[in-house]
mmCIF file of C-alpha atoms in Angstrom:
data_model
loop_
_atom_site.group_PDB
_atom_site.id
_atom_site.type_symbol
_atom_site.label_atom_id
_atom_site.label_comp_id
_atom_site.label_asym_id
_atom_site.label_seq_id
_atom_site.Cartn_x
_atom_site.Cartn_y
_atom_site.Cartn_z
ATOM 1 C CA ASP A 1 -0.088 -0.185 -0.086
ATOM 2 C CA THR A 2 1.444 3.651 -0.785
ATOM 3 C CA ALA A 3 1.835 5.288 2.696
ATOM 4 C CA VAL A 4 1.755 8.483 0.979
ATOM 5 C CA SER A 5 0.076 9.571 -1.988
ATOM 6 C CA GLN A 6 -0.577 12.409 -4.420
ATOM 7 C CA THR A 7 -2.820 13.247 -7.157
ATOM 8 C CA PRO A 8 -2.580 14.515 -9.582
ATOM 9 C CA LYS A 9 1.127 13.121 -10.837
ATOM 10 C CA TYR A 10 1.287 15.681 -13.392
ATOM 11 C CA LEU A 11 -0.718 18.917 -13.968
ATOM 12 C CA VAL A 12 -0.267 21.720 -16.553
ATOM 13 C CA THR A 13 -2.155 24.796 -16.424
ATOM 14 C CA GLN A 14 -2.056 28.438 -17.810
ATOM 15 C CA MET A 15 -1.169 31.289 -15.919
ATOM 16 C CA GLY A 16 -3.913 33.112 -13.799
ATOM 17 C CA ASN A 17 -5.783 29.629 -13.292
ATOM 18 C CA ASP A 18 -6.365 28.145 -9.796
ATOM 19 C CA LYS A 19 -5.498 24.598 -9.186
ATOM 20 C CA SER A 20 -5.247 22.152 -6.441
ATOM 21 C CA ILE A 21 -3.094 19.045 -5.238
ATOM 22 C CA LYS A 22 -4.249 16.397 -2.618
ATOM 23 C CA CYS A 23 -2.278 14.547 -0.666
ATOM 24 C CA GLU A 24 -3.056 11.492 1.975
ATOM 25 C CA GLN A 25 -1.081 9.543 4.102
ATOM 26 C CA ASN A 26 -2.106 6.281 5.859
ATOM 27 C CA LEU A 27 0.854 5.898 8.439
ATOM 28 C CA GLY A 28 -1.066 7.417 10.913
ATOM 29 C CA HIS A 29 1.368 10.406 11.292
ATOM 30 C CA ASP A 30 0.479 13.363 13.444
ATOM 31 C CA THR A 31 2.677 16.206 10.842
ATOM 32 C CA MET A 32 2.250 16.654 7.177
ATOM 33 C CA TYR A 33 4.240 18.831 5.341
ATOM 34 C CA TRP A 34 4.263 20.517 1.816
ATOM 35 C CA TYR A 35 7.773 21.217 -0.009
ATOM 36 C CA LYS A 36 8.931 22.819 -3.244
ATOM 37 C CA GLN A 37 11.748 21.316 -5.491
ATOM 38 C CA ASP A 38 12.647 23.944 -8.277
ATOM 39 C CA SER A 39 14.370 22.923 -11.577
ATOM 40 C CA LYS A 40 17.652 23.141 -9.645
ATOM 41 C CA LYS A 41 16.643 20.255 -7.705
ATOM 42 C CA PHE A 42 16.397 22.210 -4.139
ATOM 43 C CA LEU A 43 13.880 21.358 -1.696
ATOM 44 C CA LYS A 44 12.149 24.038 0.517
ATOM 45 C CA ILE A 45 10.098 23.733 3.220
ATOM 46 C CA MET A 46 6.441 25.571 2.446
ATOM 47 C CA PHE A 47 4.352 24.418 5.008
ATOM 48 C CA SER A 48 4.000 22.153 8.067
ATOM 49 C CA TYR A 49 0.643 21.024 9.467
ATOM 50 C CA ASN A 50 0.477 19.030 12.936
ATOM 51 C CA ASN A 51 -2.921 17.567 13.844
ATOM 52 C CA LYS A 52 -4.820 19.731 11.312
ATOM 53 C CA GLU A 53 -3.173 23.258 12.881
ATOM 54 C CA LEU A 54 -0.854 25.064 10.855
ATOM 55 C CA ILE A 55 2.872 25.048 12.603
ATOM 56 C CA ILE A 56 4.878 26.985 9.850
ATOM 57 C CA ASN A 57 4.462 28.952 6.673
ATOM 58 C CA GLU A 58 7.760 29.484 5.297
ATOM 59 C CA THR A 59 7.770 32.647 3.550
ATOM 60 C CA VAL A 60 5.157 31.324 0.941
ATOM 61 C CA PRO A 61 2.943 33.999 -0.950
ATOM 62 C CA ASN A 62 -0.499 33.994 0.184
ATOM 63 C CA ARG A 63 -1.767 32.627 -2.837
ATOM 64 C CA PHE A 64 -0.754 29.246 -1.599
ATOM 65 C CA SER A 65 -3.545 28.176 0.777
ATOM 66 C CA PRO A 66 -3.192 24.711 2.455
ATOM 67 C CA LYS A 67 -5.774 22.821 3.699
ATOM 68 C CA SER A 68 -6.218 20.225 6.198
ATOM 69 C CA PRO A 69 -9.502 18.428 6.424
ATOM 70 C CA ASP A 70 -8.396 15.770 8.722
ATOM 71 C CA LYS A 71 -5.204 14.297 10.210
ATOM 72 C CA ALA A 72 -4.447 12.249 7.066
ATOM 73 C CA HIS A 73 -4.836 14.625 4.514
ATOM 74 C CA LEU A 74 -3.201 18.112 3.566
ATOM 75 C CA ASN A 75 -4.400 19.578 0.096
ATOM 76 C CA LEU A 76 -2.820 22.862 -1.435
ATOM 77 C CA HIS A 77 -4.376 25.054 -3.135
ATOM 78 C CA ILE A 78 -2.666 27.894 -5.573
ATOM 79 C CA ASN A 79 -4.446 30.955 -6.903
ATOM 80 C CA SER A 80 -3.558 32.862 -9.816
ATOM 81 C CA LEU A 81 -0.613 31.004 -10.995
ATOM 82 C CA GLU A 82 2.707 31.835 -12.321
ATOM 83 C CA LEU A 83 5.701 30.917 -14.375
ATOM 84 C CA GLY A 84 7.669 30.790 -11.185
ATOM 85 C CA ASP A 85 5.056 28.436 -9.456
ATOM 86 C CA SER A 86 6.312 25.659 -11.960
ATOM 87 C CA ALA A 87 8.011 23.157 -9.992
ATOM 88 C CA VAL A 88 7.440 19.719 -8.331
ATOM 89 C CA TYR A 89 5.671 19.702 -5.393
ATOM 90 C CA PHE A 90 6.077 17.027 -2.826
ATOM 91 C CA CYS A 91 3.832 16.391 0.346
ATOM 92 C CA ALA A 92 5.542 14.429 3.411
ATOM 93 C CA SER A 93 4.385 13.276 6.818
ATOM 94 C CA SER A 94 6.150 12.263 9.959
ATOM 95 C CA GLN A 95 5.206 11.003 13.435
ATOM 96 C CA ALA A 96 8.537 12.167 14.990
ATOM 97 C CA VAL A 97 11.239 13.517 12.972
ATOM 98 C CA GLU A 98 11.686 10.708 10.179
ATOM 99 C CA GLN A 99 9.901 12.027 7.120
ATOM 100 C CA TYR A 100 8.273 10.069 4.276
ATOM 101 C CA PHE A 101 7.745 11.690 1.061
ATOM 102 C CA GLY A 102 5.007 11.295 -1.394
ATOM 103 C CA PRO A 103 5.580 10.545 -5.228
ATOM 104 C CA GLY A 104 5.629 14.317 -5.959
ATOM 105 C CA THR A 105 3.240 16.535 -8.243
ATOM 106 C CA ARG A 106 5.080 18.347 -11.513
ATOM 107 C CA LEU A 107 3.026 21.424 -12.087
ATOM 108 C CA THR A 108 3.966 23.557 -15.301
ATOM 109 C CA VAL A 109 2.788 26.907 -15.666
ATOM 110 C CA THR A 110 2.304 28.077 -19.456
ATOM 111 C CA GLY B 1 16.921 30.287 10.470
ATOM 112 C CA GLU B 2 18.800 27.260 9.758
ATOM 113 C CA ASN B 3 21.139 26.964 6.754
ATOM 114 C CA VAL B 4 22.763 23.758 5.468
ATOM 115 C CA GLU B 5 25.528 23.401 2.781
ATOM 116 C CA GLN B 6 26.353 20.324 0.715
ATOM 117 C CA HIS B 7 29.630 19.961 -0.824
ATOM 118 C CA PRO B 8 30.662 18.531 -3.768
ATOM 119 C CA SER B 9 27.501 19.667 -5.875
ATOM 120 C CA THR B 10 28.730 16.950 -8.639
ATOM 121 C CA LEU B 11 30.546 13.773 -7.684
ATOM 122 C CA SER B 12 32.084 10.874 -9.696
ATOM 123 C CA VAL B 13 33.357 7.878 -8.755
ATOM 124 C CA GLN B 14 34.560 4.427 -10.255
ATOM 125 C CA GLU B 15 32.526 1.342 -9.553
ATOM 126 C CA GLY B 16 33.703 -0.032 -6.321
ATOM 127 C CA ASP B 17 35.563 3.035 -5.047
ATOM 128 C CA SER B 18 33.848 4.834 -1.875
ATOM 129 C CA ALA B 19 32.342 8.366 -2.234
ATOM 130 C CA VAL B 20 31.917 11.043 0.467
ATOM 131 C CA ILE B 21 29.747 14.171 0.803
ATOM 132 C CA LYS B 22 29.706 16.587 3.595
ATOM 133 C CA CYS B 23 27.371 19.165 4.779
ATOM 134 C CA THR B 24 27.681 21.816 7.380
ATOM 135 C CA TYR B 25 24.739 23.363 9.427
ATOM 136 C CA SER B 26 24.541 26.763 11.333
ATOM 137 C CA ASP B 27 21.872 26.115 13.867
ATOM 138 C CA SER B 28 23.002 24.405 16.958
ATOM 139 C CA ALA B 29 19.513 23.671 18.131
ATOM 140 C CA SER B 30 19.344 20.939 15.125
ATOM 141 C CA ASN B 31 19.619 17.449 16.490
ATOM 142 C CA TYR B 32 18.358 15.065 13.644
ATOM 143 C CA PHE B 33 20.142 14.578 10.368
ATOM 144 C CA PRO B 34 18.689 12.585 7.601
ATOM 145 C CA TRP B 35 20.144 11.974 4.132
ATOM 146 C CA TYR B 36 17.817 11.173 1.203
ATOM 147 C CA LYS B 37 18.652 9.678 -2.383
ATOM 148 C CA GLN B 38 16.307 10.848 -4.905
ATOM 149 C CA GLU B 39 16.158 9.140 -8.396
ATOM 150 C CA LEU B 40 15.244 10.694 -11.490
ATOM 151 C CA GLY B 41 11.995 11.498 -11.129
ATOM 152 C CA LYS B 42 11.057 10.005 -7.942
ATOM 153 C CA ARG B 43 10.282 10.947 -4.367
ATOM 154 C CA PRO B 44 13.483 11.658 -2.059
ATOM 155 C CA GLN B 45 13.753 8.399 0.223
ATOM 156 C CA LEU B 46 15.276 8.325 3.355
ATOM 157 C CA ILE B 47 18.571 6.207 3.464
ATOM 158 C CA ILE B 48 19.846 6.900 6.816
ATOM 159 C CA ASP B 49 19.765 9.342 9.727
ATOM 160 C CA ILE B 50 21.835 10.329 13.107
ATOM 161 C CA ARG B 51 20.526 12.187 15.938
ATOM 162 C CA SER B 52 22.993 14.503 17.896
ATOM 163 C CA ASN B 53 23.610 11.749 20.588
ATOM 164 C CA VAL B 54 25.767 9.819 18.648
ATOM 165 C CA GLY B 55 28.742 10.519 16.125
ATOM 166 C CA GLU B 56 28.180 7.576 13.934
ATOM 167 C CA LYS B 57 25.980 5.449 12.627
ATOM 168 C CA LYS B 58 26.137 2.508 9.787
ATOM 169 C CA ASP B 59 24.082 0.409 7.743
ATOM 170 C CA GLN B 60 25.683 -2.187 5.481
ATOM 171 C CA ARG B 61 27.621 0.322 3.037
ATOM 172 C CA ILE B 62 26.501 3.158 4.205
ATOM 173 C CA ALA B 63 27.675 5.193 7.103
ATOM 174 C CA VAL B 64 26.914 8.861 8.367
ATOM 175 C CA THR B 65 29.116 10.720 10.886
ATOM 176 C CA LEU B 66 28.409 13.727 12.934
ATOM 177 C CA ASN B 67 30.646 16.096 14.645
ATOM 178 C CA LYS B 68 28.339 18.358 16.588
ATOM 179 C CA THR B 69 31.021 20.772 17.742
ATOM 180 C CA ALA B 70 32.373 21.746 14.191
ATOM 181 C CA LYS B 71 28.626 21.350 13.244
ATOM 182 C CA HIS B 72 29.058 19.006 10.258
ATOM 183 C CA PHE B 73 28.054 15.565 8.907
ATOM 184 C CA SER B 74 28.896 13.149 6.327
ATOM 185 C CA LEU B 75 27.664 10.578 4.346
ATOM 186 C CA HIS B 76 30.058 7.758 3.414
ATOM 187 C CA ILE B 77 29.301 5.168 0.819
ATOM 188 C CA THR B 78 31.433 1.966 0.192
ATOM 189 C CA GLU B 79 31.990 -0.403 -2.508
ATOM 190 C CA THR B 80 30.025 1.950 -4.703
ATOM 191 C CA GLN B 81 27.546 0.338 -7.547
ATOM 192 C CA PRO B 82 25.817 1.587 -10.313
ATOM 193 C CA GLU B 83 22.179 1.753 -8.592
ATOM 194 C CA ASP B 84 23.930 4.312 -6.030
ATOM 195 C CA SER B 85 24.009 6.700 -9.175
ATOM 196 C CA ALA B 86 21.349 9.343 -7.779
ATOM 197 C CA VAL B 87 20.926 13.135 -6.146
ATOM 198 C CA TYR B 88 21.714 12.420 -2.512
ATOM 199 C CA PHE B 89 20.613 15.425 -0.243
ATOM 200 C CA CYS B 90 21.635 16.308 3.536
ATOM 201 C CA ALA B 91 19.388 17.811 5.798
ATOM 202 C CA ALA B 92 18.839 19.248 9.175
ATOM 203 C CA ASP B 93 15.926 19.485 11.795
ATOM 204 C CA PRO B 94 16.112 22.722 13.083
ATOM 205 C CA SER B 95 12.845 22.310 15.576
ATOM 206 C CA GLY B 96 14.614 19.218 17.200
ATOM 207 C CA GLY B 97 10.725 17.606 16.792
ATOM 208 C CA GLY B 98 9.849 17.955 13.283
ATOM 209 C CA ALA B 99 7.650 20.375 13.193
ATOM 210 C CA ASP B 100 9.273 22.854 11.312
ATOM 211 C CA GLY B 101 10.061 20.378 8.699
ATOM 212 C CA LEU B 102 13.670 19.896 7.149
ATOM 213 C CA THR B 103 16.342 22.584 5.967
ATOM 214 C CA PHE B 104 17.678 20.676 2.961
ATOM 215 C CA GLY B 105 21.478 20.859 1.571
ATOM 216 C CA LYS B 106 21.516 21.534 -2.381
ATOM 217 C CA GLY B 107 22.091 18.025 -3.149
ATOM 218 C CA THR B 108 25.115 16.000 -4.495
ATOM 219 C CA HIS B 109 24.853 14.385 -7.943
ATOM 220 C CA LEU B 110 26.639 11.261 -7.438
ATOM 221 C CA ILE B 111 27.742 9.258 -10.696
ATOM 222 C CA ILE B 112 29.508 5.809 -10.568
ATOM 223 C CA GLN B 113 31.379 4.920 -13.502
ATOM 224 C CA PRO B 114 31.358 1.542 -14.631
#
Protein backbone atom coordinates (compact mmCIF):
# COMPACT_ATOMS: atom_id res chain seq x y z
CA ASP A 1 0.00 0.00 0.00
CA THR A 2 1.20 3.50 -0.81
CA ALA A 3 2.08 5.30 2.42
CA VAL A 4 1.95 8.89 1.15
CA SER A 5 0.03 9.55 -2.05
CA GLN A 6 -0.55 12.68 -4.12
CA THR A 7 -2.85 13.59 -6.99
CA PRO A 8 -2.43 14.55 -9.68
CA LYS A 9 1.05 13.40 -10.70
CA TYR A 10 1.25 15.96 -13.49
CA LEU A 11 -0.52 19.29 -13.77
CA VAL A 12 -0.22 21.61 -16.77
CA THR A 13 -2.11 24.88 -16.61
CA GLN A 14 -2.05 28.48 -17.79
CA MET A 15 -1.01 31.56 -15.90
CA GLY A 16 -3.78 33.06 -13.82
CA ASN A 17 -5.61 29.78 -13.21
CA ASP A 18 -6.37 28.26 -9.80
CA LYS A 19 -5.41 24.64 -9.08
CA SER A 20 -5.30 22.18 -6.19
CA ILE A 21 -3.04 19.28 -5.29
CA LYS A 22 -4.22 16.60 -2.87
CA CYS A 23 -2.17 14.56 -0.42
CA GLU A 24 -3.13 11.61 1.75
CA GLN A 25 -1.11 9.50 4.18
CA ASN A 26 -2.15 6.17 5.70
CA LEU A 27 0.68 5.98 8.22
CA GLY A 28 -1.25 7.51 11.11
CA HIS A 29 1.28 10.35 11.33
CA ASP A 30 0.43 13.58 13.13
CA THR A 31 2.50 15.99 11.03
CA MET A 32 2.30 16.69 7.31
CA TYR A 33 4.31 19.03 5.10
CA TRP A 34 4.49 20.59 1.68
CA TYR A 35 7.88 21.05 0.00
CA LYS A 36 8.72 22.72 -3.31
CA GLN A 37 11.54 21.39 -5.51
CA ASP A 38 12.63 23.88 -8.14
CA SER A 39 14.32 23.29 -11.49
CA LYS A 40 17.73 23.18 -9.77
CA LYS A 41 16.50 20.36 -7.52
CA PHE A 42 16.53 22.56 -4.41
CA LEU A 43 14.02 21.27 -1.83
CA LYS A 44 12.42 23.91 0.39
CA ILE A 45 9.80 23.59 3.13
CA MET A 46 6.59 25.54 2.45
CA PHE A 47 4.15 24.50 5.18
CA SER A 48 3.97 22.24 8.18
CA TYR A 49 0.74 21.00 9.77
CA ASN A 50 0.39 19.13 13.05
CA ASN A 51 -2.98 17.54 13.80
CA LYS A 52 -4.72 19.82 11.29
CA GLU A 53 -3.11 22.96 12.75
CA LEU A 54 -0.71 25.13 10.75
CA ILE A 55 2.73 25.15 12.38
CA ILE A 56 4.91 27.01 9.90
CA ASN A 57 4.51 29.01 6.74
CA GLU A 58 7.92 29.66 5.25
CA THR A 59 7.49 33.01 3.49
CA VAL A 60 5.18 31.51 0.92
CA PRO A 61 2.97 33.96 -1.04
CA ASN A 62 -0.61 34.03 0.21
CA ARG A 63 -1.71 32.71 -3.20
CA PHE A 64 -0.79 29.34 -1.68
CA SER A 65 -3.32 28.09 0.84
CA PRO A 66 -2.96 24.69 2.51
CA LYS A 67 -6.01 22.97 3.95
CA SER A 68 -6.11 19.99 6.26
CA PRO A 69 -9.63 18.51 6.54
CA ASP A 70 -8.33 15.76 8.82
CA LYS A 71 -5.06 14.36 10.13
CA ALA A 72 -4.56 12.11 7.08
CA HIS A 73 -5.02 14.77 4.41
CA LEU A 74 -3.22 17.97 3.50
CA ASN A 75 -4.24 19.72 0.30
CA LEU A 76 -2.58 22.65 -1.42
CA HIS A 77 -4.60 25.23 -3.30
CA ILE A 78 -2.82 27.77 -5.50
CA ASN A 79 -4.55 30.90 -6.81
CA SER A 80 -3.53 33.03 -9.77
CA LEU A 81 -0.74 30.74 -10.90
CA GLU A 82 2.49 32.33 -12.11
CA LEU A 83 5.31 31.02 -14.31
CA GLY A 84 7.58 30.86 -11.26
CA ASP A 85 5.25 28.39 -9.58
CA SER A 86 6.40 25.71 -12.01
CA ALA A 87 8.11 23.06 -9.87
CA VAL A 88 7.64 19.66 -8.33
CA TYR A 89 5.59 19.79 -5.13
CA PHE A 90 6.13 17.06 -2.57
CA CYS A 91 3.91 16.21 0.33
CA ALA A 92 5.51 14.45 3.31
CA SER A 93 4.45 13.13 6.68
CA SER A 94 6.14 12.24 9.94
CA GLN A 95 5.32 11.00 13.42
CA ALA A 96 8.51 12.18 15.13
CA VAL A 97 11.34 13.32 12.92
CA GLU A 98 11.59 10.74 10.12
CA GLN A 99 9.78 12.16 7.12
CA TYR A 100 8.31 10.12 4.29
CA PHE A 101 7.65 11.78 0.96
CA GLY A 102 4.86 11.37 -1.54
CA PRO A 103 5.61 10.77 -5.25
CA GLY A 104 5.42 14.46 -6.13
CA THR A 105 3.25 16.58 -8.42
CA ARG A 106 4.98 18.20 -11.37
CA LEU A 107 3.27 21.55 -11.96
CA THR A 108 3.93 23.33 -15.23
CA VAL A 109 2.54 26.82 -15.71
CA THR A 110 2.50 28.10 -19.31
CA GLY B 1 17.02 30.13 10.60
CA GLU B 2 18.94 26.99 9.79
CA ASN B 3 21.31 26.95 6.81
CA VAL B 4 22.74 23.72 5.38
CA GLU B 5 25.68 23.72 2.98
CA GLN B 6 26.47 20.58 0.97
CA HIS B 7 29.58 19.65 -1.05
CA PRO B 8 30.39 18.66 -3.68
CA SER B 9 27.54 19.43 -6.07
CA THR B 10 28.71 16.64 -8.41
CA LEU B 11 30.79 13.59 -7.53
CA SER B 12 32.01 11.02 -10.03
CA VAL B 13 33.63 7.82 -8.74
CA GLN B 14 34.64 4.49 -10.22
CA GLU B 15 32.44 1.53 -9.44
CA GLY B 16 33.76 -0.18 -6.33
CA ASP B 17 35.38 2.97 -4.93
CA SER B 18 34.10 4.97 -1.97
CA ALA B 19 32.13 8.22 -2.09
CA VAL B 20 31.99 10.90 0.59
CA ILE B 21 29.52 13.80 0.72
CA LYS B 22 29.90 16.54 3.32
CA CYS B 23 27.45 18.95 4.91
CA THR B 24 27.63 21.75 7.43
CA TYR B 25 24.79 23.32 9.39
CA SER B 26 24.45 26.61 11.24
CA ASP B 27 21.84 26.13 14.00
CA SER B 28 23.26 24.44 17.09
CA ALA B 29 19.67 23.54 18.12
CA SER B 30 19.42 21.05 15.24
CA ASN B 31 19.68 17.51 16.54
CA TYR B 32 18.45 15.29 13.72
CA PHE B 33 20.28 14.84 10.41
CA PRO B 34 18.79 12.62 7.70
CA TRP B 35 20.14 11.74 4.28
CA TYR B 36 17.84 11.26 1.31
CA LYS B 37 18.46 9.62 -2.06
CA GLN B 38 16.49 10.83 -5.05
CA GLU B 39 16.53 8.99 -8.35
CA LEU B 40 15.46 10.78 -11.50
CA GLY B 41 11.74 11.50 -11.47
CA LYS B 42 11.23 9.82 -8.10
CA ARG B 43 10.54 10.94 -4.54
CA PRO B 44 13.33 11.56 -2.01
CA GLN B 45 13.84 8.39 0.03
CA LEU B 46 15.34 8.28 3.49
CA ILE B 47 18.47 6.13 3.44
CA ILE B 48 20.06 6.83 6.81
CA ASP B 49 19.81 9.34 9.63
CA ILE B 50 21.69 10.29 12.76
CA ARG B 51 20.70 12.01 15.96
CA SER B 52 23.00 14.37 17.81
CA ASN B 53 23.61 12.01 20.71
CA VAL B 54 25.71 9.69 18.52
CA GLY B 55 28.79 10.32 16.42
CA GLU B 56 28.48 7.57 13.83
CA LYS B 57 25.90 5.20 12.40
CA LYS B 58 26.35 2.46 9.83
CA ASP B 59 23.96 0.46 7.68
CA GLN B 60 25.68 -2.04 5.38
CA ARG B 61 27.61 0.03 2.79
CA ILE B 62 26.35 3.37 4.07
CA ALA B 63 27.61 5.28 7.08
CA VAL B 64 27.04 8.74 8.48
CA THR B 65 29.30 10.65 10.85
CA LEU B 66 28.44 13.72 12.91
CA ASN B 67 30.71 16.28 14.54
CA LYS B 68 28.48 18.51 16.67
CA THR B 69 31.29 20.80 17.74
CA ALA B 70 32.22 21.61 14.17
CA LYS B 71 28.58 21.41 13.01
CA HIS B 72 29.29 19.08 10.14
CA PHE B 73 28.13 15.64 9.09
CA SER B 74 29.09 13.34 6.25
CA LEU B 75 27.73 10.45 4.22
CA HIS B 76 30.09 7.62 3.31
CA ILE B 77 29.21 5.01 0.68
CA THR B 78 31.65 2.13 0.26
CA GLU B 79 31.94 -0.36 -2.62
CA THR B 80 29.81 1.84 -4.85
CA GLN B 81 27.52 0.19 -7.37
CA PRO B 82 25.76 1.54 -10.48
CA GLU B 83 22.45 1.68 -8.59
CA ASP B 84 24.00 4.18 -6.18
CA SER B 85 23.88 6.80 -8.96
CA ALA B 86 21.37 9.45 -7.84
CA VAL B 87 21.10 12.86 -6.19
CA TYR B 88 21.79 12.77 -2.46
CA PHE B 89 20.48 15.39 -0.05
CA CYS B 90 21.54 16.07 3.49
CA ALA B 91 19.14 17.83 5.83
CA ALA B 92 18.84 19.19 9.34
CA ASP B 93 15.83 19.51 11.62
CA PRO B 94 16.00 22.95 13.27
CA SER B 95 13.06 22.37 15.61
CA GLY B 96 14.46 19.16 17.01
CA GLY B 97 11.07 17.50 16.85
CA GLY B 98 9.95 17.63 13.24
CA ALA B 99 7.39 20.46 13.48
CA ASP B 100 9.39 22.96 11.42
CA GLY B 101 10.16 20.61 8.56
CA LEU B 102 13.63 19.87 7.26
CA THR B 103 16.21 22.30 5.91
CA PHE B 104 17.94 20.65 2.97
CA GLY B 105 21.33 21.04 1.37
CA LYS B 106 21.40 21.70 -2.36
CA GLY B 107 22.14 18.11 -3.28
CA THR B 108 25.04 16.08 -4.66
CA HIS B 109 24.73 14.34 -8.00
CA LEU B 110 26.63 11.07 -7.53
CA ILE B 111 27.75 9.39 -10.73
CA ILE B 112 29.13 5.85 -10.59
CA GLN B 113 31.41 5.17 -13.54
CA PRO B 114 31.44 1.51 -14.69
